[in-house]
PDB file of C-alpha atoms in Angstrom:
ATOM      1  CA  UNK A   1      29.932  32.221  14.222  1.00 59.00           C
ATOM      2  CA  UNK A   2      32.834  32.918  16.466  1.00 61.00           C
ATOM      3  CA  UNK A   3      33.057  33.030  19.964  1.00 59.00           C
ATOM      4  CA  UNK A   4      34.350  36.506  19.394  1.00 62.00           C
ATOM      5  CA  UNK A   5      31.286  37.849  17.244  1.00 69.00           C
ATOM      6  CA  UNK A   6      28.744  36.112  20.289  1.00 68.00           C
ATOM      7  CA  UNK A   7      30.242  38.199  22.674  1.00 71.00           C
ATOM      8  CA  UNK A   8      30.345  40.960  19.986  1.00 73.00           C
ATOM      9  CA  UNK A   9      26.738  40.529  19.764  1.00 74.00           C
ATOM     10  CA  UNK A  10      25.476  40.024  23.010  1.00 71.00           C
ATOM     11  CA  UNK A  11      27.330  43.022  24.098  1.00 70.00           C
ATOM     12  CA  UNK A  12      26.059  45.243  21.693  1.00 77.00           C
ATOM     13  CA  UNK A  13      22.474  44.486  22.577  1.00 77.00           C
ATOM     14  CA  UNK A  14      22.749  45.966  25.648  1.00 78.00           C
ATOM     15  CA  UNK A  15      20.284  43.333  27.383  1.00 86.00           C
ATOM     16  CA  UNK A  16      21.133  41.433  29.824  1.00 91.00           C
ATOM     17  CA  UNK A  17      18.866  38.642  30.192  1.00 94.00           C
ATOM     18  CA  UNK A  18      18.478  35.828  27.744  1.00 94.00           C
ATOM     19  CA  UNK A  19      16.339  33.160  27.173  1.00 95.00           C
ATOM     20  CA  UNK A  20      17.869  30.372  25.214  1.00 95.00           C
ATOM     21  CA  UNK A  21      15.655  31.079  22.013  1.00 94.00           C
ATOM     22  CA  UNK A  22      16.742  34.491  21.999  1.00 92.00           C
ATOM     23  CA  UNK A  23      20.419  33.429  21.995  1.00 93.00           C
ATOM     24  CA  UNK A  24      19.392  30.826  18.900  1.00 93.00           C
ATOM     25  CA  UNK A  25      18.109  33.759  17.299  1.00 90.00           C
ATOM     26  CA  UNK A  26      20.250  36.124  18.239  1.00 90.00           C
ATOM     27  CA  UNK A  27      23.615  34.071  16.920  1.00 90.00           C
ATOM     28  CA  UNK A  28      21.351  32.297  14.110  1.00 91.00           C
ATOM     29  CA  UNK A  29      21.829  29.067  15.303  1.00 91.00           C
ATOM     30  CA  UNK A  30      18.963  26.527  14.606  1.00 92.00           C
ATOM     31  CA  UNK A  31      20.888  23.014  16.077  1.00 94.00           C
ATOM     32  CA  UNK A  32      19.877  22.654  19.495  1.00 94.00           C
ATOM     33  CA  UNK A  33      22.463  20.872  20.025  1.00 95.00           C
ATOM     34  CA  UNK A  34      25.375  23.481  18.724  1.00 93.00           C
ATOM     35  CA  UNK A  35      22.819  26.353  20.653  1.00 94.00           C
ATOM     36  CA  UNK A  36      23.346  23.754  24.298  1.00 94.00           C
ATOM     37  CA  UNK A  37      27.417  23.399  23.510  1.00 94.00           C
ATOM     38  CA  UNK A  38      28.149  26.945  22.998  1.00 92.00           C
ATOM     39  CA  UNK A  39      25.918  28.355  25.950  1.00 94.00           C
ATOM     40  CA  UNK A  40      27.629  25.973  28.055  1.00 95.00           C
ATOM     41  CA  UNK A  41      31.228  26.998  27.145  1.00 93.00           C
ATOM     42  CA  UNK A  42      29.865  30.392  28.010  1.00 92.00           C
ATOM     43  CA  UNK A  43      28.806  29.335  31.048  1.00 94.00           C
ATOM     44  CA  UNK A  44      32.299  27.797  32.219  1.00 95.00           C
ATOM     45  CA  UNK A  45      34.051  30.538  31.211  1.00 92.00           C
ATOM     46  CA  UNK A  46      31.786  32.606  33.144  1.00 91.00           C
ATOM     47  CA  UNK A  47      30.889  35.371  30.273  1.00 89.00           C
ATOM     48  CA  UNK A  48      27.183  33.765  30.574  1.00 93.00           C
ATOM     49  CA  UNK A  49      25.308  32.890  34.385  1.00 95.00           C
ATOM     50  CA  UNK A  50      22.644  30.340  34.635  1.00 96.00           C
ATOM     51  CA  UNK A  51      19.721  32.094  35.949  1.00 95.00           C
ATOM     52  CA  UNK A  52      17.871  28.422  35.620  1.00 94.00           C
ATOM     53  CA  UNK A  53      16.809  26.666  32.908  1.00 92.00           C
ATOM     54  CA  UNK A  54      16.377  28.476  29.701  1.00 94.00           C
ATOM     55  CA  UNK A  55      17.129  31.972  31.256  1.00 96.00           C
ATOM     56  CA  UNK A  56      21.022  33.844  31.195  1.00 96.00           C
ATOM     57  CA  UNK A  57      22.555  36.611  32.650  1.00 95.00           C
ATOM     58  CA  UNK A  58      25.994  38.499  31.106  1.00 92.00           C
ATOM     59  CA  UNK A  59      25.691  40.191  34.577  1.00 93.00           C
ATOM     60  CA  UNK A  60      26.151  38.203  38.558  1.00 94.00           C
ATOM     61  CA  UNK A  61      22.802  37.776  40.071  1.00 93.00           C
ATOM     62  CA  UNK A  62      23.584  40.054  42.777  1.00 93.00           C
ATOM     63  CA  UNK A  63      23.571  42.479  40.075  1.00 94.00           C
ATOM     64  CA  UNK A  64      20.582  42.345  38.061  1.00 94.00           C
ATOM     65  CA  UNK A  65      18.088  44.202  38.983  1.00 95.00           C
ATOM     66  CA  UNK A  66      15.529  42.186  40.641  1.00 95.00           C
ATOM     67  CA  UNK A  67      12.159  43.330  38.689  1.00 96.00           C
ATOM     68  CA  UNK A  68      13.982  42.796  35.410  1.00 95.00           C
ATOM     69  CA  UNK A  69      15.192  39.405  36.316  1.00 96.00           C
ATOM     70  CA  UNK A  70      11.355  38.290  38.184  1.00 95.00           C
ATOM     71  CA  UNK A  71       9.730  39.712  34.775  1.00 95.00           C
ATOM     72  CA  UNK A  72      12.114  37.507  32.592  1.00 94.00           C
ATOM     73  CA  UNK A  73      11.651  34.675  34.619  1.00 94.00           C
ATOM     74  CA  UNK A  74       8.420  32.548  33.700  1.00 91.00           C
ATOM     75  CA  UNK A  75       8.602  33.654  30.185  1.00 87.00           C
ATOM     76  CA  UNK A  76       5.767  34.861  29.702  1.00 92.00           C
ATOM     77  CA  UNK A  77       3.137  38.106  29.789  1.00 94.00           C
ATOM     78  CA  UNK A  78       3.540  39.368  33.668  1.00 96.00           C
ATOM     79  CA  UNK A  79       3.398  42.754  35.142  1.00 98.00           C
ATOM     80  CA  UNK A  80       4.396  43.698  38.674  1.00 98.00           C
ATOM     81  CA  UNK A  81       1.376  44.303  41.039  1.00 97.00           C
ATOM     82  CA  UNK A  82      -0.890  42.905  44.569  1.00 95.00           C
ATOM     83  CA  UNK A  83       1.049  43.689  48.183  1.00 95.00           C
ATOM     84  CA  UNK A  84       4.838  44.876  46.014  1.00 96.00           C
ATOM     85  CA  UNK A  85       3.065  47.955  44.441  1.00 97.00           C
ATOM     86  CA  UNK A  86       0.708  48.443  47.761  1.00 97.00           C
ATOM     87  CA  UNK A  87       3.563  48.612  49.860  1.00 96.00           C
ATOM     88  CA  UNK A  88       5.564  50.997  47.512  1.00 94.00           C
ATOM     89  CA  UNK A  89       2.632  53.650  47.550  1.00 95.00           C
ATOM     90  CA  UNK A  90       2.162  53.094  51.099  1.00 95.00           C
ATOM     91  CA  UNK A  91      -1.062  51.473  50.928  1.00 96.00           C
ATOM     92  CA  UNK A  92      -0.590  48.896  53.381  1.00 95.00           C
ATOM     93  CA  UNK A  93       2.639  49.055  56.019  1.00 92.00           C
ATOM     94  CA  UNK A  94       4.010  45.746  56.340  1.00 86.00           C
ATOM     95  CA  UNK A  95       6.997  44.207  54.876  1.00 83.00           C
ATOM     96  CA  UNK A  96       7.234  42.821  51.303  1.00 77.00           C
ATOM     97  CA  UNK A  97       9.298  40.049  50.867  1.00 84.00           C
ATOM     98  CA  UNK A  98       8.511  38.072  47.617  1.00 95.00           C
ATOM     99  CA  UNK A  99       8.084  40.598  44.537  1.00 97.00           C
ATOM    100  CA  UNK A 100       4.549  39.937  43.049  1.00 97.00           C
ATOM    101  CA  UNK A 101       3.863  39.378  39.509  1.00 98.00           C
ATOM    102  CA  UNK A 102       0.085  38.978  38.012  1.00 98.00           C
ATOM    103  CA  UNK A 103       0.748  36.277  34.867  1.00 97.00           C
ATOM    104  CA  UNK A 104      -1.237  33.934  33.017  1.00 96.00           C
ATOM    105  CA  UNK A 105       0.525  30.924  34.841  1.00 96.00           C
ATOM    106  CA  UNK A 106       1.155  30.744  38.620  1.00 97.00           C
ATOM    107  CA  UNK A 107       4.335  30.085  40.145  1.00 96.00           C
ATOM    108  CA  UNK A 108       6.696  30.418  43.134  1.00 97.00           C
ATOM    109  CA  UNK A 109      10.162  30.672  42.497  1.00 96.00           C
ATOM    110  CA  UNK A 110      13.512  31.682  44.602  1.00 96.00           C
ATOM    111  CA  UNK A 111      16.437  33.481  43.030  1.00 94.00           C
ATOM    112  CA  UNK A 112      19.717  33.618  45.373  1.00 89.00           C
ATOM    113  CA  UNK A 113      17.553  35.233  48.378  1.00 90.00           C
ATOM    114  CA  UNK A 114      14.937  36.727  46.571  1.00 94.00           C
ATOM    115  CA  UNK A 115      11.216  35.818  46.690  1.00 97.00           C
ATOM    116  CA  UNK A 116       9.422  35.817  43.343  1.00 98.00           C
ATOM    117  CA  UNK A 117       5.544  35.373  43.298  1.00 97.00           C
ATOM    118  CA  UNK A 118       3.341  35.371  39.946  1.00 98.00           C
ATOM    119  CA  UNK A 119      -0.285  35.189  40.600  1.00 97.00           C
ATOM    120  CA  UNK A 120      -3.070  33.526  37.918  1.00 97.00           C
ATOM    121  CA  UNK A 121      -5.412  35.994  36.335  1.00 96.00           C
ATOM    122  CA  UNK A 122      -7.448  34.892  33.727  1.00 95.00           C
ATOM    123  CA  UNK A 123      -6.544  35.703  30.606  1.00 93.00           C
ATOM    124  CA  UNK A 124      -9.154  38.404  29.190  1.00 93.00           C
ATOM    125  CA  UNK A 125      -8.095  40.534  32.318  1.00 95.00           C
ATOM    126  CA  UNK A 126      -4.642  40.076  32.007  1.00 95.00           C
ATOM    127  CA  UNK A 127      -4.342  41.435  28.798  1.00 92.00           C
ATOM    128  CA  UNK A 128      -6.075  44.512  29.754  1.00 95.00           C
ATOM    129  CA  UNK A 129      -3.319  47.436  29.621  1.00 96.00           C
ATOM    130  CA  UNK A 130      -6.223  49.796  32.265  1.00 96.00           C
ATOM    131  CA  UNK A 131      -3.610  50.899  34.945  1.00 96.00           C
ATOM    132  CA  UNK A 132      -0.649  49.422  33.615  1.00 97.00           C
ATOM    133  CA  UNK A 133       2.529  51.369  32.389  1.00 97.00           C
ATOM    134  CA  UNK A 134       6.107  50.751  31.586  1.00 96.00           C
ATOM    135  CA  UNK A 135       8.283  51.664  34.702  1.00 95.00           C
ATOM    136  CA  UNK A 136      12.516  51.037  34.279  1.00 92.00           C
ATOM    137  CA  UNK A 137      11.393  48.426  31.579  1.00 91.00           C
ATOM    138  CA  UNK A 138       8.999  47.032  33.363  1.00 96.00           C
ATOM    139  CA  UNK A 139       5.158  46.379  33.243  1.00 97.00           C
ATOM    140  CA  UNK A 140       3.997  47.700  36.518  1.00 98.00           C
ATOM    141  CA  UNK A 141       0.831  48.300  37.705  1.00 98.00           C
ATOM    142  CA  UNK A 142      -0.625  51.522  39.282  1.00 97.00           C
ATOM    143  CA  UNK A 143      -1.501  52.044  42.740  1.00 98.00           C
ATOM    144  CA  UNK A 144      -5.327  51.302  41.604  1.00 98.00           C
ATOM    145  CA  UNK A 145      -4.608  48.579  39.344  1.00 98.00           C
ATOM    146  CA  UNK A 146      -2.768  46.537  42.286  1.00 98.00           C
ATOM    147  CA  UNK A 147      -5.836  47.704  44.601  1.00 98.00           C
ATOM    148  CA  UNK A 148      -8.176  46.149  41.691  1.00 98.00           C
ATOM    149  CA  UNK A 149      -6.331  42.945  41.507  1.00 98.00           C
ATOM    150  CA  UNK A 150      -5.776  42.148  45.122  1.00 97.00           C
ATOM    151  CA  UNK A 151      -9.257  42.551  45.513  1.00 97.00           C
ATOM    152  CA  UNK A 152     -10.226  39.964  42.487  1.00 97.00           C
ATOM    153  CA  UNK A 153      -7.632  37.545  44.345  1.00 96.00           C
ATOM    154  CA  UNK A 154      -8.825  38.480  47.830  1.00 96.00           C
ATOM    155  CA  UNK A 155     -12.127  40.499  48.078  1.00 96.00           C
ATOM    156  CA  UNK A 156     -11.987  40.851  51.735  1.00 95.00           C
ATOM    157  CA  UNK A 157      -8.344  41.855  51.833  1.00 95.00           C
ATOM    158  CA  UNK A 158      -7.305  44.260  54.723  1.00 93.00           C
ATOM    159  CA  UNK A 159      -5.581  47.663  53.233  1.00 95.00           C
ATOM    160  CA  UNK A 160      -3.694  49.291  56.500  1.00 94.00           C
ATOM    161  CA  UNK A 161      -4.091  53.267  54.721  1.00 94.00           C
ATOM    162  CA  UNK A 162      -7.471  52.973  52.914  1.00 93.00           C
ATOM    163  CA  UNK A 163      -7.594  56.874  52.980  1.00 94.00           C
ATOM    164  CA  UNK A 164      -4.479  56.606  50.080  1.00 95.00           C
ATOM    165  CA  UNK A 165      -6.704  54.547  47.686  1.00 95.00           C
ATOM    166  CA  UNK A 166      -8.821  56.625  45.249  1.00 95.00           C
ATOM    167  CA  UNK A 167     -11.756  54.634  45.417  1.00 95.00           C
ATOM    168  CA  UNK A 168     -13.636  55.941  41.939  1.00 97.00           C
ATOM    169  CA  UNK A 169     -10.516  54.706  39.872  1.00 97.00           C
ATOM    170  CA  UNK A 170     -10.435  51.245  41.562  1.00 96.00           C
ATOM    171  CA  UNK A 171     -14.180  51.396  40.582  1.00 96.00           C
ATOM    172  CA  UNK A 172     -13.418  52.401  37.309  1.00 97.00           C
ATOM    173  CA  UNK A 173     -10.849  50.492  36.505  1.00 96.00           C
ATOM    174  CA  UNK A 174     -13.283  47.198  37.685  1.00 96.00           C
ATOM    175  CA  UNK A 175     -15.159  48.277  35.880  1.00 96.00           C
ATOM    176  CA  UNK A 176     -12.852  48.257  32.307  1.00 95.00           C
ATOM    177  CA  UNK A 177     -11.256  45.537  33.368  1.00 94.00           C
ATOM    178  CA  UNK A 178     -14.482  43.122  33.645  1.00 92.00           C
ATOM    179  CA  UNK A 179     -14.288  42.045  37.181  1.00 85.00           C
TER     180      UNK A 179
END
């Protein structure tokens, strides 16, 4: 394949972060080795951005938007929830640096000057859609659902505007959830 059709079909998926299997399967390129040269040449010619390892931008980091690029980062089933989504619906008041993530593996991880925390949940909760939905393409939880899962990872965890939290739904969704 060209370098011209790559571009052609990168482009045209209108995605713009890649892990290095999807560019194998995405220019149908089974050699590791010829899938490592050509992402590299993109690379230096600055049409690709390393992100880290495995993960590529078409975009500058400074321009991706930052709950895309934490969601793509570990690779693996995550959804945005705990103190991010608290904060956002005004639950509690301070600050939120790091973005929080609930995944199946935990992890730490700094991107340019951003802050991206995944939390471990077991498994048979994390798959659990209760509370979830789809918000600018990506998995975010609900007010309740973040309430619910702070509380599994910290049951005594201050909230500075309890009056905002419906408590039936975080009881509810506990409750579907299993925990």
């Amino acid at each position: 394949m060209t370098k011209i059709n790559k571009l052609d079909r990168l482009l045209k998926t209108g995605q713009k972060l890649y892990h290095t299997q999807d560019l194998a399967l995405l220019w149908q390129i089974a050699n590791r080795n010829t899938l490592y040269t050509a992402i590299k040449r993109l690379v230096k010619k600055q049409i690709l951005v390393s992100v880290r390892k495995g993960l590529y931008s078409v975009l500058p980091l400074d321009q991706l938007d930052p709950y895309r690029l934490g969601a793509a980062l570990i690779h693996h089933y995550s959804y945005v929830s705990g103190e991010t989504v608290l904060a956002q619906a005004g639950i509690i008041s301070q600050k939120v640096y790091p973005i929080t993530f609930v995944s199946s593996v935990p992890a730490k991880i700094k991107i340019n000057d951003q802050v991206f925390l995944f939390r471990k949940l077991k498994e048979k909760y994390l798959i659990n859609p209760t509370g979830i939905s789809l918000v600018k393409g990506v998995l975010t939880a609900g007010p309740e659902r973040a309430v619910a899962d702070t509380l599994y990872f910290n049951p005594r965890y201050y909230f500075d505007n309890p009056a905002l939290i419906d408590q039936r739904k975080v009881k509810q969704i506990q409750r579907q959830i299993g925990y």
